[in-house]
Amino acid sequence: MDSYDASESTPRQSTSLRPEDYFIGATFLQKRLESVRKQTSFIPTPPRRKIPHCSQLQEDVDPQKVAFLLHKQWTLYSLTPLYKFSYSNLKEYSRLLNAFIVAEKQKGLAVEVGEDFNVKVIFSTVLGIKGTQRDPEAFLVQILSKSQLPSENREGKVLWTGWFCCIFGDSLLETVSEDFTCLPLFLANGAESNTAIIGTWFQKTFDCYFSPLAINAFNLSWMAAMWTACKMDHYVATTEFLWSVPCSPQSLDISYAIHPEDAKAIWDSVHKTPGEVTQEEVDLFMDCLYSHFHRHFKIHLSATRLVRVSTSVASAHTDGKIKILCHKYLIGVLAHLTELAIFQIE
Amino acid sequence: MSVLRPLDKLPSLNTATILLVGTEDALLQQLVDSMLKEDCTSELKVHLAKSLPLPSSVNPPRIDLIVFVVNLHSKYSLQNTEESLHHVDASFFLGKVCFLATGAGRESHCSIHQHTVVKLVHTYQSPLLYCDLEVPCSWVPTSLSLLTWLAQGLSEWPGSQASAALTDG
């Protein structure tokens, strides 16, 4: 057997070459092959061989109720399970958190010029934001400014919003005991100082831990593929990618915008199994974009880092910022993010 | 037909040669400098290549260890490695090939999932070392691991005098 052919053949075939083919002598080579085969023959399974298409909604989510969640930029955090959290005590929590915020602000820790100390905290549950019946209910925390004049509406301006949810969190729910409530995904919109204060209160009260959820380039390319795969009646935004080129002194950014229908056409040409997305399809989809870019600009995008993906379904940034644009796929996007959050916790 | 074969050339006396294949020039240069600083009684030569096959103008001596460096932050480096692997004779994979995966420490910058590299390495039945070439304190342990692997690979192939000398060093 020509040894050049052996190296060109698929790797599985090359390991079946018999040591007698070599002139050196079989003994020590045979011993070497045996020792190599005895090594752990565990082939790691891919992180996600198949993933359900994100167009299935477990429950009918009322678009009106979740409208406030869309078109806002949320900063993502992963949260460890909350100890002894109860949905019946939400009014109590509102009161306690309100007092805490006022105390913190008066301490001078987060003093800004012209800041209104008259704030009101509201805890409320958001029905329908869950994957299965086992998932705990999502709940929302809002900081509203109390209006000074009694003639105005009782509801002031929303200063800060944060919500906790868990979509298809079975892998985490199975591991914790009854006292814990698992809501691994936390999304915040508003001033960073408020996020820090709320985070401190939750950590002290429920013995949990927040950590920022970054999305790496690998997961962003999965999101790009899955969101492009979603069937849309009409597209509200172009599909856009942003790459960061590591070079000194300052890094460069490359932005690549495609018409969403063209992106969908590329996806349809690589997509094989209906209802599932595999690693190979994601890689092929991204390779199509890379090779097209390389043909025109002679730049290897695969050597750069994907930092932002923006589609008509949602847009995500590597720093852990997300904006969801389509209510139809809200649960699907949140399910993926929940998975990333659980992975970070574990 | 530019395939690297382990027994193409005669071994040189008291010399061992490592070929590092990878796209990250700056990082590899630091690793090479660190390896050459290590104490070996015999001579160590390190060649750097962006990819295989080697250009026809280059005539390297007998190569005792090929190290494929994959940067987990760059899909391009993985593709480059996969293409280069086709130009290596199968007999090299019996102890003369090693994979080095860098960048696993910065999870937020990773473009490739670790399992992709592990699957590739498992397919070629070769060892995989994890390191972070961007962190200076990892250069010395990585160099030592590579030199140990080189010595082990050499000791299993007859006719190489450099192996015993390397392990003494």
Tab-separated table of C-alpha atoms in Angstrom, chain A residues 86 184 208 210 336:
chain	number	residue	atom	x	y	z
A	86	SER	CA	-41.334	32.248	47.548
A	184	PRO	CA	-30.581	30.719	35.948
A	208	CYS	CA	-27.169	33.179	45.242
A	210	PHE	CA	-24.690	36.545	39.771
A	336	HIS	CA	-30.676	28.850	24.188
